[in-house]
Coordinates of C-alpha atoms and ligand atoms in Angstrom, one line a residue:
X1 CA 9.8 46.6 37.5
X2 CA 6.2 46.8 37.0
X3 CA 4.8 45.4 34.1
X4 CA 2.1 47.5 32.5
X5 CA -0.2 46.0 30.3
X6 CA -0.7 47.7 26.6
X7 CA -4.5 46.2 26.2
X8 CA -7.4 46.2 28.3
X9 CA -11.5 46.0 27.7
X10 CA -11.9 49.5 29.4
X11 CA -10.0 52.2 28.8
X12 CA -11.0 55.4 31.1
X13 CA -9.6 58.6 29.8
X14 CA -10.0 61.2 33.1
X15 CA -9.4 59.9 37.3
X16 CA -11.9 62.3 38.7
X17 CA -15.3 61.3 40.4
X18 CA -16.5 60.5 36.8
X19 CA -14.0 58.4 35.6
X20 CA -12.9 56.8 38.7
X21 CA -16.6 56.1 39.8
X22 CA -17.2 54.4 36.1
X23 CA -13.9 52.5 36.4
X24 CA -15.1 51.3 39.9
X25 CA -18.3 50.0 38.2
X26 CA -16.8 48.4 35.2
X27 CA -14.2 46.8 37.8
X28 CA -16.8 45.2 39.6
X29 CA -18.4 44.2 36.9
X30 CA -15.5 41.9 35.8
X31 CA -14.2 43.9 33.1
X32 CA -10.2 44.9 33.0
X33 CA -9.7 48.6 33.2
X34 CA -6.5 50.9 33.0
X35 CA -7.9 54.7 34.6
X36 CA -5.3 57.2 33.1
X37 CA -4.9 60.5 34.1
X38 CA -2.3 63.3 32.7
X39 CA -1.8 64.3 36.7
X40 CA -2.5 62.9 39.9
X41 CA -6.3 61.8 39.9
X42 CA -8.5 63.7 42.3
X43 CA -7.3 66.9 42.1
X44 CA -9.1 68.6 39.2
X45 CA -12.4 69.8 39.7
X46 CA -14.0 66.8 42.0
X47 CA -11.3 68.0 44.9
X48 CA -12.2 71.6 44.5
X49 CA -16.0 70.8 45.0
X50 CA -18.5 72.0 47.9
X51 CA -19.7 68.0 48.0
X52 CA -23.4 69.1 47.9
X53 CA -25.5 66.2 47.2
X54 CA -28.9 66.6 46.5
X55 CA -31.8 65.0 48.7
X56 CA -33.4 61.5 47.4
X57 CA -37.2 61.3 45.9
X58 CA -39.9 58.8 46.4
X59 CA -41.2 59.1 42.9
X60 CA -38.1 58.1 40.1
X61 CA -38.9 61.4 37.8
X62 CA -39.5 60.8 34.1
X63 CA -36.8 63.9 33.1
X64 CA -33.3 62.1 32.4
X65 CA -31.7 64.9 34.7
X66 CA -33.6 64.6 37.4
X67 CA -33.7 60.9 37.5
X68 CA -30.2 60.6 36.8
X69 CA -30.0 63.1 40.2
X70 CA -32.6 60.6 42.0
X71 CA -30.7 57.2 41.5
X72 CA -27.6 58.7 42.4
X73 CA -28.9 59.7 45.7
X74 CA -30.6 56.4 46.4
X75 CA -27.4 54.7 45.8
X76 CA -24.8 57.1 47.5
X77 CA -25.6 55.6 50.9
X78 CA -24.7 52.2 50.0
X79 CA -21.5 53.4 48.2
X80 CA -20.3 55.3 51.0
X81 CA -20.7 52.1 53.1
X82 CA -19.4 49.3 50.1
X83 CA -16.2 52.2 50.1
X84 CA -16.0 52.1 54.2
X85 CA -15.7 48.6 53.8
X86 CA -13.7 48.2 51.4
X87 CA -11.1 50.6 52.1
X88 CA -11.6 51.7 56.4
X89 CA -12.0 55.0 54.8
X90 CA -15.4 57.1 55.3
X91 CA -16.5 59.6 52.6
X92 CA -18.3 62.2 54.6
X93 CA -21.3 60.8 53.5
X94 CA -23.8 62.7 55.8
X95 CA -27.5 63.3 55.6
X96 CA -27.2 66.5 57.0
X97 CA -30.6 68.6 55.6
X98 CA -30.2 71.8 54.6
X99 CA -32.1 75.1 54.0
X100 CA -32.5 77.1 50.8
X101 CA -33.3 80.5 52.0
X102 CA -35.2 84.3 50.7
X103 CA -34.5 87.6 52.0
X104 CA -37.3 89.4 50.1
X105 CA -41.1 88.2 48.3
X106 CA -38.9 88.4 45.1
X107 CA -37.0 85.7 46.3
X108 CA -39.9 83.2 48.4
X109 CA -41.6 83.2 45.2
X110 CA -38.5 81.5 43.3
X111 CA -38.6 79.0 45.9
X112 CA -41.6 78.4 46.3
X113 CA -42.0 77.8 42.4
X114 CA -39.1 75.1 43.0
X115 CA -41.2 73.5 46.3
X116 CA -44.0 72.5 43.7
X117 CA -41.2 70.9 41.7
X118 CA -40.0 69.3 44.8
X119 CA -43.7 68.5 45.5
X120 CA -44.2 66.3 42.2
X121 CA -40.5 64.6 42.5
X122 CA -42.1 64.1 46.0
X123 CA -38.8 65.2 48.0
X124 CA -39.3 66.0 51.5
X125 CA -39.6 69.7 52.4
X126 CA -41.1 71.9 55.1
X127 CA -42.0 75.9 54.9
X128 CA -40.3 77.4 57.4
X129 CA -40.8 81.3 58.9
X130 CA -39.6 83.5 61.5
X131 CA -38.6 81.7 64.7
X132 CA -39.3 78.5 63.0
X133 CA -35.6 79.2 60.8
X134 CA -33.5 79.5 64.1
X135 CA -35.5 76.5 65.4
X136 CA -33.7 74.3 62.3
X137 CA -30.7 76.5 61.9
X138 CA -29.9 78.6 65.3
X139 CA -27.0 80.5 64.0
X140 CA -28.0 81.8 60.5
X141 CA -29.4 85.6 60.5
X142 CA -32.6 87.1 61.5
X143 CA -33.1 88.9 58.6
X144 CA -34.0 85.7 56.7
X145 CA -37.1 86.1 55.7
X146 CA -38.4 82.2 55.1
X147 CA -36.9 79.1 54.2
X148 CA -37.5 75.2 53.0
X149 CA -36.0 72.6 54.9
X150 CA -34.9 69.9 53.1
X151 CA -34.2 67.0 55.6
X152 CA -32.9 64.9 52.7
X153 CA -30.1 67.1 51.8
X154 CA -26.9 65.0 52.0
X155 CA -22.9 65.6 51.8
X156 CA -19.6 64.4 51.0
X157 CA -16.2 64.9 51.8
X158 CA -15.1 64.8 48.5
X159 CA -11.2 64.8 48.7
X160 CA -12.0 61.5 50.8
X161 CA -14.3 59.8 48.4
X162 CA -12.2 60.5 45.3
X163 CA -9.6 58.5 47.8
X164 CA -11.4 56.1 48.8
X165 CA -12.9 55.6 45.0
X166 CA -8.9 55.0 44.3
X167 CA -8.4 52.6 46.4
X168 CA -10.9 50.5 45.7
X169 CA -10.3 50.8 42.4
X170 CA -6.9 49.3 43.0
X171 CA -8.2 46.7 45.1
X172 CA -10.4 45.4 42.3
X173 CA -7.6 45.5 40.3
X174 CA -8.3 48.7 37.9
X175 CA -4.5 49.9 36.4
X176 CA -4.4 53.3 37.7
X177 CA -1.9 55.2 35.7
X178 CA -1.1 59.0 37.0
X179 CA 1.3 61.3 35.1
X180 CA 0.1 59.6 32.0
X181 CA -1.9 62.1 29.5
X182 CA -3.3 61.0 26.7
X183 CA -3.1 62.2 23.9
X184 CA -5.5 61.1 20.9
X185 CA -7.9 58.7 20.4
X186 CA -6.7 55.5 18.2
X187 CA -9.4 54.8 15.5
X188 CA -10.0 52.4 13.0
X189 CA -12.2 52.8 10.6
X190 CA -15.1 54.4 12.1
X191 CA -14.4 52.1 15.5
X192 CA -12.2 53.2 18.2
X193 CA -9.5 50.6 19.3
X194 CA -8.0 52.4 21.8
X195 CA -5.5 55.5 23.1
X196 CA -1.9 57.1 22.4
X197 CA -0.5 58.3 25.9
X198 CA 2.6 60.0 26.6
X199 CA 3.7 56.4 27.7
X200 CA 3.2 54.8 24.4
X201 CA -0.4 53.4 22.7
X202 CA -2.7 51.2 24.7
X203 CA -5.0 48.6 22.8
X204 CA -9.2 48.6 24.2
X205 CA -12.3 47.6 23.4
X206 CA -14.4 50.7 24.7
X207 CA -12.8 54.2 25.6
X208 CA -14.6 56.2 28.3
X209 CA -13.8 59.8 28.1
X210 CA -14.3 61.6 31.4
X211 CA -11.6 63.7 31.5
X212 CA -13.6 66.8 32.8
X213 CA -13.4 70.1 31.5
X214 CA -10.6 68.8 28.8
X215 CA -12.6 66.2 27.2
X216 CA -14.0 68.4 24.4
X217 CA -10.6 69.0 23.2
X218 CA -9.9 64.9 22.9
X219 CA -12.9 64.2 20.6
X220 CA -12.0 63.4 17.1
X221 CA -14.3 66.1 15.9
X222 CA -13.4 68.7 18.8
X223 CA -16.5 71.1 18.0
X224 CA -19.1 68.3 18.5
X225 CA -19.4 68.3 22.8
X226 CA -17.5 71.6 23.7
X227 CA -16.5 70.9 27.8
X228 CA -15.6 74.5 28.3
X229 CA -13.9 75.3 31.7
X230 CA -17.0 77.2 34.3
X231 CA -14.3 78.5 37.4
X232 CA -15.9 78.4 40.5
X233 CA -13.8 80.3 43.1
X234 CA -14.4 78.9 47.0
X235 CA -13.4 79.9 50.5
X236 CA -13.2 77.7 53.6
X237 CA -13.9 79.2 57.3
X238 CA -12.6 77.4 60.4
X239 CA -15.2 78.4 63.3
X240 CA -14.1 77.0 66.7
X241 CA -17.1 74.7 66.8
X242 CA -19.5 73.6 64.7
X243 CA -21.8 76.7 64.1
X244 CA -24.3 75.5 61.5
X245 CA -26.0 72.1 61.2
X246 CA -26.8 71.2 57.8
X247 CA -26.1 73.3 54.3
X248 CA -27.8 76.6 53.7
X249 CA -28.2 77.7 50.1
X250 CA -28.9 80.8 48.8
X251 CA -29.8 81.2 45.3
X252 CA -26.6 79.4 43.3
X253 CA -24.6 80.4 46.6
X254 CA -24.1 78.0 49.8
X255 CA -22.5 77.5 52.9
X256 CA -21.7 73.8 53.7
X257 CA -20.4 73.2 57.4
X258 CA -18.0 70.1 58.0
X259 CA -18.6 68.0 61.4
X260 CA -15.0 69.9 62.5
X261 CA -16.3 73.2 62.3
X262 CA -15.0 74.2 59.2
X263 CA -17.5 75.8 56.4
X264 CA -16.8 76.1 53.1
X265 CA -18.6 78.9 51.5
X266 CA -19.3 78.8 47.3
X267 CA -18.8 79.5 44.9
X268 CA -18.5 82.0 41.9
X269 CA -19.2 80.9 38.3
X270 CA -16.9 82.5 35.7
X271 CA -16.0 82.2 32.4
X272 CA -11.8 82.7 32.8
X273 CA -10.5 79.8 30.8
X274 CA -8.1 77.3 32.4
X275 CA -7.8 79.9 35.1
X276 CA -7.5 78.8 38.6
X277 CA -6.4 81.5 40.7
X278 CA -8.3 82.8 43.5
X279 CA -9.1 86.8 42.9
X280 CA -9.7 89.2 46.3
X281 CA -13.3 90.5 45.0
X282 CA -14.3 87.0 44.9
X283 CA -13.1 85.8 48.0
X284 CA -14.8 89.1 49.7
X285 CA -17.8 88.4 48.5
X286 CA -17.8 84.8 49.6
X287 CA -16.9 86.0 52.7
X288 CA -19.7 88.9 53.0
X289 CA -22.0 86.0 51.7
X290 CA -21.1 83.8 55.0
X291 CA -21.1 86.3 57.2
X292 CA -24.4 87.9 56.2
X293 CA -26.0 84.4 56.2
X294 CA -24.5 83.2 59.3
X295 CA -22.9 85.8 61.7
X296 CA -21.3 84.1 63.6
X297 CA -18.3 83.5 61.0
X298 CA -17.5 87.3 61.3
X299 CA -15.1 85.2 64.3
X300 CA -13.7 82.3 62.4
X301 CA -10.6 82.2 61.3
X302 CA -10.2 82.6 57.5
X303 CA -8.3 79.1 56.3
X304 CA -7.8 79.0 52.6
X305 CA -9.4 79.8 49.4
X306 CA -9.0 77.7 45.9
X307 CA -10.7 77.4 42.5
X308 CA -11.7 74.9 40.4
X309 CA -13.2 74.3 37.0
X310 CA -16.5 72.7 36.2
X311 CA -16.4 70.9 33.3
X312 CA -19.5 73.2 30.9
X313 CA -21.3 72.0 27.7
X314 CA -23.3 73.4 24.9
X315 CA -26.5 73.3 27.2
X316 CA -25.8 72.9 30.9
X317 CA -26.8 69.0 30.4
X318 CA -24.0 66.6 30.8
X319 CA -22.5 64.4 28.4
X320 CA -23.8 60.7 28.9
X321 CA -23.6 58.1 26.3
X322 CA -21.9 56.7 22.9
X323 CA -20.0 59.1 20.7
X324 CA -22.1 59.4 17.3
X325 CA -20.0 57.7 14.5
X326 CA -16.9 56.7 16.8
X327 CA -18.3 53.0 17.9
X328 CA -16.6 52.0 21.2
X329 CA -16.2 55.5 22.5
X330 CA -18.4 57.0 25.3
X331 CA -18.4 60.6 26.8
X332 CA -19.3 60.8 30.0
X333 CA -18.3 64.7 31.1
X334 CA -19.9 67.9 30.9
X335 CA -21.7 67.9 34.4
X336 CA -21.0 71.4 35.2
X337 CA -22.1 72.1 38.7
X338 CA -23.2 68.5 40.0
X339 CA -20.7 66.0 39.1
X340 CA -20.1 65.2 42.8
X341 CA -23.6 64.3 42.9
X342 CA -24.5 62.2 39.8
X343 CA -21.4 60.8 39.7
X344 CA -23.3 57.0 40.8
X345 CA -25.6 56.9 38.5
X346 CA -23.6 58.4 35.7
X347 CA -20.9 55.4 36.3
X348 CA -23.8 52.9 36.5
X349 CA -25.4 54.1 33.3
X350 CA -21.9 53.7 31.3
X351 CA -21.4 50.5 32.4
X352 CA -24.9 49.1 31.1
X353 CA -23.9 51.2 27.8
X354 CA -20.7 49.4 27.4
X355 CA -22.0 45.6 28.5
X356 CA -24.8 46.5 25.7
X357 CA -27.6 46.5 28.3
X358 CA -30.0 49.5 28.4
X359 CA -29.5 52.0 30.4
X360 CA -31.4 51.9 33.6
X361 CA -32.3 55.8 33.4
X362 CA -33.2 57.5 29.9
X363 CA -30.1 58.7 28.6
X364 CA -31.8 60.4 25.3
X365 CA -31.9 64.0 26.3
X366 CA -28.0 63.8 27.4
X367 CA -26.5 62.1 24.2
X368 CA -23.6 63.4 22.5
X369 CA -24.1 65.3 19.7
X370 CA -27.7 66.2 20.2
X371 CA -28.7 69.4 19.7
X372 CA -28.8 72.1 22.4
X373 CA -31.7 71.7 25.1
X374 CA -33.3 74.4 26.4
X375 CA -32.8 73.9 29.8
X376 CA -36.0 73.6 31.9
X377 CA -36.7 74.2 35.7
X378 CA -34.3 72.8 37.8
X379 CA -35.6 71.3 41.4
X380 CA -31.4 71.8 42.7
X381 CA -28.1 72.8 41.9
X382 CA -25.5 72.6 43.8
Ligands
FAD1 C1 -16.1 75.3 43.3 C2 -16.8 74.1 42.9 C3 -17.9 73.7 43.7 C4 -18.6 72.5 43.3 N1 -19.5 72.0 44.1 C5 -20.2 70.9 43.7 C6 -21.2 70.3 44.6 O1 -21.3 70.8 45.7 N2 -21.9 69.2 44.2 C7 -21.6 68.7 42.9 O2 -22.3 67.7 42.6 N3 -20.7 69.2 42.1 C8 -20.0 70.3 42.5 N4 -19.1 70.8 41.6 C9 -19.0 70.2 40.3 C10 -18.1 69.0 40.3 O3 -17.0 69.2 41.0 C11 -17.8 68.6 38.8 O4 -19.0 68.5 38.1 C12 -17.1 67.2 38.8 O5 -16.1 67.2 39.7 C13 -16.6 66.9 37.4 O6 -15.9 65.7 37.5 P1 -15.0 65.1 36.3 O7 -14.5 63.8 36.8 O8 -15.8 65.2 35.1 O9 -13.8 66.2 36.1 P2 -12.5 66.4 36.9 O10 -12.6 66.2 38.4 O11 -12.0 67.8 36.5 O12 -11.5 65.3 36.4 C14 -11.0 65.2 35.1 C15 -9.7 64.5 35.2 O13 -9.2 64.3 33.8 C16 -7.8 64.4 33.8 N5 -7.4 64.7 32.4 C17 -7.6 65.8 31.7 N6 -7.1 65.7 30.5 C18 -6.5 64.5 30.4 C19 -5.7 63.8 29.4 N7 -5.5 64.4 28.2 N8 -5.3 62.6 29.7 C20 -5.5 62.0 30.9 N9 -6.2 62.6 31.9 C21 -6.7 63.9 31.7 C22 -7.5 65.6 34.8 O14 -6.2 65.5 35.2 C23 -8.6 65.3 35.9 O15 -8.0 64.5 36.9 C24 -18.3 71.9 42.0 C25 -17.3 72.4 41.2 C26 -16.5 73.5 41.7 C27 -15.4 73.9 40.8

């Protein structure tokens, strides 16, 4: 029999990237943590991801977004080699490049307004137009009518890093509980001291809440950081060989091609609740989106198709930092469509928040219980 502990410094509410990259941190940091999660962890929203990661700057930007973005790309590298190491298994971590691509002036101009963005961050990018496309990318269409490359664009298998993040959680001795929801905070006072799970209450000196697109709910005042569920349906292609060489995004849409051949194409954004089934308009227009961008897919076969939900917030920022009036808990959700890809520096900004150090990126503009932001240009999404 197993014996469970009922106390711990770290309690992490939430095992996907989020919580289990946090718990990884705090782990390695020394500190005794217990990762809970109400299912299996990995298979919320970080499994149902594209993996997009966004390419690395040489300037660290001065907007909290961006430069939580810019560390996280610097460190993904090293993590996908600390997690090879420690665990044999390899995360997909590739820099592949990618293109973001226009059909029309209307839609050059958009990205060309995001290549003086890319300019000032001073992320790698080249113009590209006519033959020069096919010369990056030989399979996508014609009809394209110019592109960026972005050399620095990166990926990740995500189902393998959320499994490799699990094992070397365990390794480092995190207590990684599945099937065990919780379900309140415990607070004293105005301090919180710890959780109630279906397994009975566990005793803590911080509570991380990272449980995605549920998190709102868990908040002692549930109207303060609503995570509402954003679906985002997705379709993956198996071509015979590997027809594309690095991503291709087209406006919020993308095709991202594994080294097997497979290419996932993504993904809607809807607002359907706790809904995750897969609906036949959106999978045929993921499908007219592949094959217009790439042709050649017209011959793949047609694998699977899944959704998953984002976990939203009141302004399209994540959640990052203490919970106002609630000392010892920290949010750390909300991160809509780029969880996969700030997931280091998110976990490396609680940690300094919960040793009392500050945090190494500006964490002001992403607090709970601000007010909304009105959100500004973005240089990526995924
Ligand atoms: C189709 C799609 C494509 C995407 N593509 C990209 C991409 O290319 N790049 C990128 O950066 N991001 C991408 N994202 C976004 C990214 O997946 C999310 O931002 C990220 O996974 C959020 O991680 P999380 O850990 O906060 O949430 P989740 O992965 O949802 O994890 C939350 C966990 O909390 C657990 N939980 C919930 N309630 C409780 C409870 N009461 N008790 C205990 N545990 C609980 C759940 O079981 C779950 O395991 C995509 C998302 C989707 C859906």
């Amino acid at each position: 029999v197993v014996q469970r502990a009922s106390q711990a410094d770290v309690v992490v509410v939430g095992g996907g990237v989020i919580g289990l990259a946090t718990a990884w941190v705090l782990a390695d940091e020394g500190r005794q943590v217990v990762l809970l999660d109400r299912g299996e962890p990995g298979r919320a929203a970080s499994w149902a991801g594209a993996g997009i990661l966004a390419p690395g700057a040489k300037r660290m930007p001065a907007e909290p977004m961006a430069a939580l973005r810019s560390l996280s790309a610097r460190v993904y590298p090293e993590w996908a080699e600390r997690l090879k190491a420690e665990t044999g298994l390899d995360t997909g971590y590739r820099r592949c490049g990618g293109l973001e691509i226009a059909w029309d002036e209307a839609g050059a101009r958009a990205l060309e307004a995001k290549a003086q963005l890319w300019e000032q961050e001073g992320v790698a990018h080249g113009r590209l137009v006519d033959r020069e496309i096919q010369a990056v990318e030989p399979a996508v269409s014609p009809h394209i009518l110019m592109a960026y490359h972005l050399p620095g664009r990166a990926q990740v298998r995500n189902p393998r890093l959320l499994k490799a993040l699990q094992m070397a959680c365990q390794a480092r001795g995190v207590d990684l509980r599945p099937s065990q929801a919780v379900l309140g905070l415990e607070v004293a006072g105005e301090r919180a001291v710890g959780v109630r799970t279906v397994g009975g209450p566990i005793a803590a000196d911080s509570v991380v809440l990272a449980a995605g697109a549920w998190s709102g709910s868990l908040l002692p005042d549930s109207g303060m950081c609503p995570t509402p569920p954003v679906k985002g349906q997705m379709v993956l292609l198996r071509a015979g060989r590997p027809l594309l060489r690095g991503i291709v995004e087209d406006g919020l849409r993308y095709l991202v091609p594994r080294d097997d051949g497979r290419v996932l194409a993504g993904a809607t954004e809807e607002d359907a609740g706790f809904d995750t089934r897969t609906t036949p308009g959106a999978v045929r227009d993921l499908i007219d989106l592949a094959l217009r961008i790439c042709p050649a897919l017209g011959e793949a076969e047609f694998e699977r198709a899944w959704a998953g939900l984002r976990p939203g917030s009141l302004d399209h920022l994540p959640y990052v930092g203490p919970v106002p009036g609630v000392e010892g808990l920290f949010l750390a959700a909300g991160h809509r469509r780029i969880g996969l890809q700030t997931a280091p520096g998110t976990a490396l900004v609680m940690a300094d928040l919960i040793a009392g150090r500050t945090p190494r990126v500006p964490i002001d503009a992403l607090r709970p219980g601000r007010s909304p932001a009105q959100p500004g240009p973005s240089a990526f999404r995924s």
